[in-house]
Amino acid sequence: MVAGPLLTLLTDFGHTDTYVGQMKGVIAGIAPQATAIDLIHVVPPQQVLVAAVMLEAAVEAFAAQTIHVAVVDPGVGGARRAVAVRTEKGVFVGPDNGLFTAVLERWPAVEAVALTNRQYQRDTVSATFHGRDIFAPAAAHLAAGVPMHDLGDSVDPATLVQLNLPQPTPTDHGMTLHVLWIDHFGNLITDLRPEQQPDGKPTLTLHGQRIASIARTFADVDDGEPVAYFGSSGRLEIAVRNGSAAQRWGVKAGDAVELVMR
């Protein structure tokens, strides 16, 4: 059982440097009672949109009191704001660069602040490592009970940066879907949610490969066969049973999938 406040960490820092460990060290020094969970640290570097949809897909697994620290920040040290945003599903701490777009579409912001109060930052703030020097301290102070409004100036949630997230696009015969990200297994996560699926019997086409229906799970097809299903992400996914759809077809994030209804 988790005894104290819960934090999650999502970054593109990888596992071959000490960056994540330094963030955890800062958190432990300020809020030793808190538990920090590594959500993911191998978001493709600088891919804010991919991080946004991955974060949204994971948040529902956590209690509403969780503090989520997300740092995919190609504009670090520049003009973008550092923010903390409260929603009914937790508090989100990170750069104001659209990283929280998908989260805020589902759980709108009820309060937001710019992290401008130097009292709640490290004594020396690096221009290139706000994850350690601004975001981790802010999250830790929140976990230690500091009110969010003490961290800095109030921000109108309507001014938070929003990305144009890919959406299924209607066509004459169905929809064009888009691959949002590719998971560790080579499964392709698209932008289609169940409630967006048109009426009719679907056929999917990806890089010339035809998938004749949407299945329930991998076991509905034989080994090596492609399969489409609504997965744990809450979106339509495309996989190869016991294989990699991404490797088979050379797919990358942003590629299109044609959904034809008949």
mmCIF file of C-alpha atoms in Angstrom, residues 33-258:
data_model
loop_
_atom_site.group_PDB
_atom_site.id
_atom_site.type_symbol
_atom_site.label_atom_id
_atom_site.label_comp_id
_atom_site.label_asym_id
_atom_site.label_seq_id
_atom_site.Cartn_x
_atom_site.Cartn_y
_atom_site.Cartn_z
ATOM 1 C CA GLN A 33 6.911 10.485 2.266
ATOM 2 C CA ALA A 34 5.934 10.568 -1.420
ATOM 3 C CA THR A 35 6.177 7.648 -3.834
ATOM 4 C CA ALA A 36 7.393 8.362 -7.372
ATOM 5 C CA ILE A 37 6.311 5.905 -10.080
ATOM 6 C CA ASP A 38 8.148 5.771 -13.397
ATOM 7 C CA LEU A 39 5.429 5.963 -16.016
ATOM 8 C CA ILE A 40 7.808 6.045 -18.987
ATOM 9 C CA HIS A 41 11.173 7.612 -19.799
ATOM 10 C CA VAL A 42 11.543 6.488 -23.414
ATOM 11 C CA VAL A 43 9.039 8.769 -25.118
ATOM 12 C CA PRO A 44 10.600 9.435 -28.540
ATOM 13 C CA PRO A 45 12.864 12.461 -27.993
ATOM 14 C CA GLN A 46 11.133 15.842 -28.347
ATOM 15 C CA GLN A 47 7.862 14.223 -29.509
ATOM 16 C CA VAL A 48 5.388 16.288 -27.491
ATOM 17 C CA LEU A 49 2.296 15.002 -29.325
ATOM 18 C CA VAL A 50 3.228 11.363 -28.736
ATOM 19 C CA ALA A 51 3.832 12.123 -25.052
ATOM 20 C CA ALA A 52 0.461 13.908 -24.830
ATOM 21 C CA VAL A 53 -1.555 10.920 -26.033
ATOM 22 C CA MET A 54 0.499 8.433 -24.003
ATOM 23 C CA LEU A 55 -0.067 10.455 -20.846
ATOM 24 C CA GLU A 56 -3.810 10.664 -21.430
ATOM 25 C CA ALA A 57 -4.014 6.906 -21.987
ATOM 26 C CA ALA A 58 -2.263 6.195 -18.666
ATOM 27 C CA VAL A 59 -3.903 8.706 -16.318
ATOM 28 C CA GLU A 60 -7.095 6.745 -15.754
ATOM 29 C CA ALA A 61 -5.127 4.023 -13.938
ATOM 30 C CA PHE A 62 -4.277 6.438 -11.107
ATOM 31 C CA ALA A 63 -6.215 7.916 -8.233
ATOM 32 C CA ALA A 64 -7.540 11.442 -8.626
ATOM 33 C CA GLN A 65 -5.081 12.796 -6.036
ATOM 34 C CA THR A 66 -2.028 11.782 -8.093
ATOM 35 C CA ILE A 67 0.531 14.398 -9.145
ATOM 36 C CA HIS A 68 1.780 13.767 -12.691
ATOM 37 C CA VAL A 69 5.153 15.216 -13.705
ATOM 38 C CA ALA A 70 5.612 15.193 -17.484
ATOM 39 C CA VAL A 71 8.750 16.543 -19.156
ATOM 40 C CA VAL A 72 9.097 16.389 -22.931
ATOM 41 C CA ASP A 73 10.398 19.868 -23.424
ATOM 42 C CA PRO A 74 12.204 20.836 -26.629
ATOM 43 C CA GLY A 75 11.689 24.515 -25.723
ATOM 44 C CA VAL A 76 13.345 24.262 -22.302
ATOM 45 C CA GLY A 77 14.856 27.560 -21.210
ATOM 46 C CA GLY A 78 12.894 29.503 -23.813
ATOM 47 C CA ALA A 79 9.697 31.530 -23.659
ATOM 48 C CA ARG A 80 7.314 28.671 -22.861
ATOM 49 C CA ARG A 81 5.819 28.714 -19.358
ATOM 50 C CA ALA A 82 6.362 26.160 -16.643
ATOM 51 C CA VAL A 83 2.953 25.275 -15.196
ATOM 52 C CA ALA A 84 0.971 23.211 -12.735
ATOM 53 C CA VAL A 85 -2.598 22.385 -13.741
ATOM 54 C CA ARG A 86 -5.289 20.915 -11.515
ATOM 55 C CA THR A 87 -8.078 18.750 -12.936
ATOM 56 C CA GLU A 88 -10.608 16.376 -11.403
ATOM 57 C CA LYS A 89 -8.174 13.578 -12.324
ATOM 58 C CA GLY A 90 -5.054 14.942 -10.665
ATOM 59 C CA VAL A 91 -2.441 17.672 -10.912
ATOM 60 C CA PHE A 92 -0.140 17.933 -13.935
ATOM 61 C CA VAL A 93 3.255 19.619 -13.702
ATOM 62 C CA GLY A 94 5.406 20.374 -16.728
ATOM 63 C CA PRO A 95 6.037 22.702 -19.660
ATOM 64 C CA ASP A 96 3.166 24.632 -21.209
ATOM 65 C CA ASN A 97 3.875 23.341 -24.719
ATOM 66 C CA GLY A 98 0.741 21.302 -25.428
ATOM 67 C CA LEU A 99 1.898 18.267 -23.449
ATOM 68 C CA PHE A 100 -1.353 18.256 -21.463
ATOM 69 C CA THR A 101 -3.677 18.732 -24.456
ATOM 70 C CA ALA A 102 -5.177 15.230 -24.532
ATOM 71 C CA VAL A 103 -5.560 15.116 -20.744
ATOM 72 C CA LEU A 104 -7.342 18.472 -20.659
ATOM 73 C CA GLU A 105 -9.716 17.443 -23.453
ATOM 74 C CA ARG A 106 -11.012 14.690 -21.158
ATOM 75 C CA TRP A 107 -10.560 16.378 -17.783
ATOM 76 C CA PRO A 108 -10.673 20.173 -18.148
ATOM 77 C CA ALA A 109 -8.460 22.356 -15.992
ATOM 78 C CA VAL A 110 -10.049 23.833 -12.890
ATOM 79 C CA GLU A 111 -6.951 25.754 -11.764
ATOM 80 C CA ALA A 112 -3.562 26.565 -13.265
ATOM 81 C CA VAL A 113 -0.466 28.448 -12.143
ATOM 82 C CA ALA A 114 2.820 29.448 -13.714
ATOM 83 C CA LEU A 115 5.723 28.133 -11.643
ATOM 84 C CA THR A 116 7.266 31.522 -10.983
ATOM 85 C CA ASN A 117 7.882 31.443 -7.206
ATOM 86 C CA ARG A 118 11.635 30.881 -6.776
ATOM 87 C CA GLN A 119 11.046 29.722 -3.193
ATOM 88 C CA TYR A 120 9.766 26.424 -4.607
ATOM 89 C CA GLN A 121 12.564 25.873 -7.108
ATOM 90 C CA ARG A 122 16.123 24.707 -6.611
ATOM 91 C CA ASP A 123 18.595 27.411 -5.585
ATOM 92 C CA THR A 124 20.323 27.191 -8.970
ATOM 93 C CA VAL A 125 18.092 26.666 -12.005
ATOM 94 C CA SER A 126 19.757 25.259 -15.112
ATOM 95 C CA ALA A 127 18.539 26.661 -18.421
ATOM 96 C CA THR A 128 18.466 23.118 -19.811
ATOM 97 C CA PHE A 129 17.137 20.954 -16.960
ATOM 98 C CA HIS A 130 13.845 22.322 -15.687
ATOM 99 C CA GLY A 131 12.740 18.766 -14.954
ATOM 100 C CA ARG A 132 15.144 18.660 -12.021
ATOM 101 C CA ASP A 133 15.180 22.331 -11.031
ATOM 102 C CA ILE A 134 11.565 23.495 -11.486
ATOM 103 C CA PHE A 135 9.127 20.639 -12.189
ATOM 104 C CA ALA A 136 10.369 18.056 -9.680
ATOM 105 C CA PRO A 137 10.548 20.605 -6.827
ATOM 106 C CA ALA A 138 7.084 21.955 -7.631
ATOM 107 C CA ALA A 139 5.560 18.472 -7.627
ATOM 108 C CA ALA A 140 7.373 17.543 -4.427
ATOM 109 C CA HIS A 141 6.204 20.680 -2.638
ATOM 110 C CA LEU A 142 2.634 19.919 -3.721
ATOM 111 C CA ALA A 143 3.055 16.403 -2.331
ATOM 112 C CA ALA A 144 4.333 17.946 0.902
ATOM 113 C CA GLY A 145 1.152 19.998 1.225
ATOM 114 C CA VAL A 146 2.057 23.364 -0.291
ATOM 115 C CA PRO A 147 -1.067 24.946 -1.856
ATOM 116 C CA MET A 148 -0.824 25.156 -5.626
ATOM 117 C CA HIS A 149 -1.459 28.908 -5.665
ATOM 118 C CA ASP A 150 1.735 29.421 -3.640
ATOM 119 C CA LEU A 151 3.856 28.063 -6.499
ATOM 120 C CA GLY A 152 3.351 31.108 -8.699
ATOM 121 C CA ASP A 153 1.046 33.372 -10.643
ATOM 122 C CA SER A 154 -2.463 32.276 -11.557
ATOM 123 C CA VAL A 155 -2.981 31.316 -15.202
ATOM 124 C CA ASP A 156 -6.232 31.382 -17.149
ATOM 125 C CA PRO A 157 -6.674 27.735 -18.234
ATOM 126 C CA ALA A 158 -7.991 28.977 -21.583
ATOM 127 C CA THR A 159 -4.501 30.309 -22.363
ATOM 128 C CA LEU A 160 -2.727 26.951 -21.905
ATOM 129 C CA VAL A 161 -1.070 25.811 -25.136
ATOM 130 C CA GLN A 162 -3.117 23.248 -27.051
ATOM 131 C CA LEU A 163 -1.893 20.939 -29.807
ATOM 132 C CA ASN A 164 -3.950 20.023 -32.846
ATOM 133 C CA LEU A 165 -4.334 16.344 -32.033
ATOM 134 C CA PRO A 166 -4.958 14.040 -35.006
ATOM 135 C CA GLN A 167 -8.598 13.052 -35.380
ATOM 136 C CA PRO A 168 -10.283 10.484 -37.629
ATOM 137 C CA THR A 169 -11.208 12.203 -40.885
ATOM 138 C CA PRO A 170 -14.453 11.240 -42.665
ATOM 139 C CA THR A 171 -14.144 10.042 -46.270
ATOM 140 C CA ASP A 172 -16.725 9.033 -48.900
ATOM 141 C CA HIS A 173 -16.479 5.395 -47.807
ATOM 142 C CA GLY A 174 -15.418 5.549 -44.180
ATOM 143 C CA MET A 175 -12.606 7.327 -42.374
ATOM 144 C CA THR A 176 -8.899 8.045 -42.502
ATOM 145 C CA LEU A 177 -7.254 7.177 -39.194
ATOM 146 C CA HIS A 178 -3.790 8.115 -37.986
ATOM 147 C CA VAL A 179 -1.153 6.192 -36.038
ATOM 148 C CA LEU A 180 -0.544 8.155 -32.830
ATOM 149 C CA TRP A 181 2.238 6.040 -31.373
ATOM 150 C CA ILE A 182 3.800 2.604 -31.532
ATOM 151 C CA ASP A 183 4.174 0.584 -28.359
ATOM 152 C CA HIS A 184 7.008 -1.703 -27.236
ATOM 153 C CA PHE A 185 5.473 -4.678 -29.071
ATOM 154 C CA GLY A 186 5.187 -2.853 -32.386
ATOM 155 C CA ASN A 187 1.415 -2.424 -32.009
ATOM 156 C CA LEU A 188 -0.009 0.660 -33.709
ATOM 157 C CA ILE A 189 -2.294 2.866 -31.627
ATOM 158 C CA THR A 190 -4.607 4.973 -33.787
ATOM 159 C CA ASP A 191 -6.828 7.961 -33.049
ATOM 160 C CA LEU A 192 -10.159 6.095 -33.370
ATOM 161 C CA ARG A 193 -12.261 5.587 -30.243
ATOM 162 C CA PRO A 194 -15.172 3.098 -30.217
ATOM 163 C CA GLU A 195 -17.843 5.804 -30.137
ATOM 164 C CA GLN A 196 -16.382 7.353 -33.321
ATOM 165 C CA GLN A 197 -16.698 4.208 -35.435
ATOM 166 C CA PRO A 198 -19.241 4.590 -38.266
ATOM 167 C CA ASP A 199 -22.039 2.084 -38.726
ATOM 168 C CA GLY A 200 -21.360 -0.883 -40.944
ATOM 169 C CA LYS A 201 -18.817 -3.661 -41.333
ATOM 170 C CA PRO A 202 -15.270 -2.303 -41.330
ATOM 171 C CA THR A 203 -12.269 -3.129 -43.473
ATOM 172 C CA LEU A 204 -8.906 -1.583 -42.660
ATOM 173 C CA THR A 205 -6.100 -0.929 -45.127
ATOM 174 C CA LEU A 206 -2.577 -0.068 -44.001
ATOM 175 C CA HIS A 207 0.354 0.092 -46.435
ATOM 176 C CA GLY A 208 -1.537 -2.212 -48.772
ATOM 177 C CA GLN A 209 -2.399 -4.768 -46.050
ATOM 178 C CA ARG A 210 -6.110 -5.455 -45.675
ATOM 179 C CA ILE A 211 -7.667 -6.386 -42.329
ATOM 180 C CA ALA A 212 -11.189 -7.619 -42.898
ATOM 181 C CA SER A 213 -12.734 -6.933 -39.492
ATOM 182 C CA ILE A 214 -12.206 -5.622 -35.984
ATOM 183 C CA ALA A 215 -11.549 -8.451 -33.536
ATOM 184 C CA ARG A 216 -11.810 -8.647 -29.751
ATOM 185 C CA THR A 217 -8.236 -9.705 -28.980
ATOM 186 C CA PHE A 218 -5.011 -11.191 -30.424
ATOM 187 C CA ALA A 219 -6.209 -14.771 -29.964
ATOM 188 C CA ASP A 220 -8.925 -14.228 -32.579
ATOM 189 C CA VAL A 221 -6.320 -14.680 -35.344
ATOM 190 C CA ASP A 222 -3.527 -17.141 -36.040
ATOM 191 C CA ASP A 223 0.152 -16.512 -35.282
ATOM 192 C CA GLY A 224 1.673 -14.019 -37.686
ATOM 193 C CA GLU A 225 -1.690 -12.664 -38.822
ATOM 194 C CA PRO A 226 -2.655 -8.983 -38.547
ATOM 195 C CA VAL A 227 -5.439 -8.033 -36.177
ATOM 196 C CA ALA A 228 -7.316 -4.834 -35.312
ATOM 197 C CA TYR A 229 -9.022 -4.381 -31.930
ATOM 198 C CA PHE A 230 -9.961 -1.714 -29.415
ATOM 199 C CA GLY A 231 -7.166 -2.049 -26.883
ATOM 200 C CA SER A 232 -6.370 -0.937 -23.364
ATOM 201 C CA SER A 233 -5.517 2.533 -24.695
ATOM 202 C CA GLY A 234 -9.210 3.040 -25.428
ATOM 203 C CA ARG A 235 -8.362 3.421 -29.117
ATOM 204 C CA LEU A 236 -8.286 1.174 -32.167
ATOM 205 C CA GLU A 237 -4.987 -0.680 -32.341
ATOM 206 C CA ILE A 238 -3.417 -2.738 -35.127
ATOM 207 C CA ALA A 239 -1.062 -5.597 -34.335
ATOM 208 C CA VAL A 240 0.448 -8.776 -35.680
ATOM 209 C CA ARG A 241 -0.131 -11.719 -33.359
ATOM 210 C CA ASN A 242 3.226 -12.610 -31.822
ATOM 211 C CA GLY A 243 4.896 -10.159 -34.172
ATOM 212 C CA SER A 244 5.398 -6.462 -34.830
ATOM 213 C CA ALA A 245 3.051 -4.528 -37.087
ATOM 214 C CA ALA A 246 5.482 -1.596 -37.120
ATOM 215 C CA GLN A 247 8.352 -3.764 -38.395
ATOM 216 C CA ARG A 248 6.242 -5.680 -40.897
ATOM 217 C CA TRP A 249 5.037 -2.564 -42.682
ATOM 218 C CA GLY A 250 7.666 0.017 -41.742
ATOM 219 C CA VAL A 251 5.040 2.156 -40.043
ATOM 220 C CA LYS A 252 5.801 5.345 -38.123
ATOM 221 C CA ALA A 253 3.720 7.694 -36.009
ATOM 222 C CA GLY A 254 1.545 9.877 -38.215
ATOM 223 C CA ASP A 255 0.971 7.262 -40.928
ATOM 224 C CA ALA A 256 -2.586 6.928 -42.245
ATOM 225 C CA VAL A 257 -4.918 3.939 -41.982
ATOM 226 C CA GLU A 258 -7.979 3.726 -44.240
#
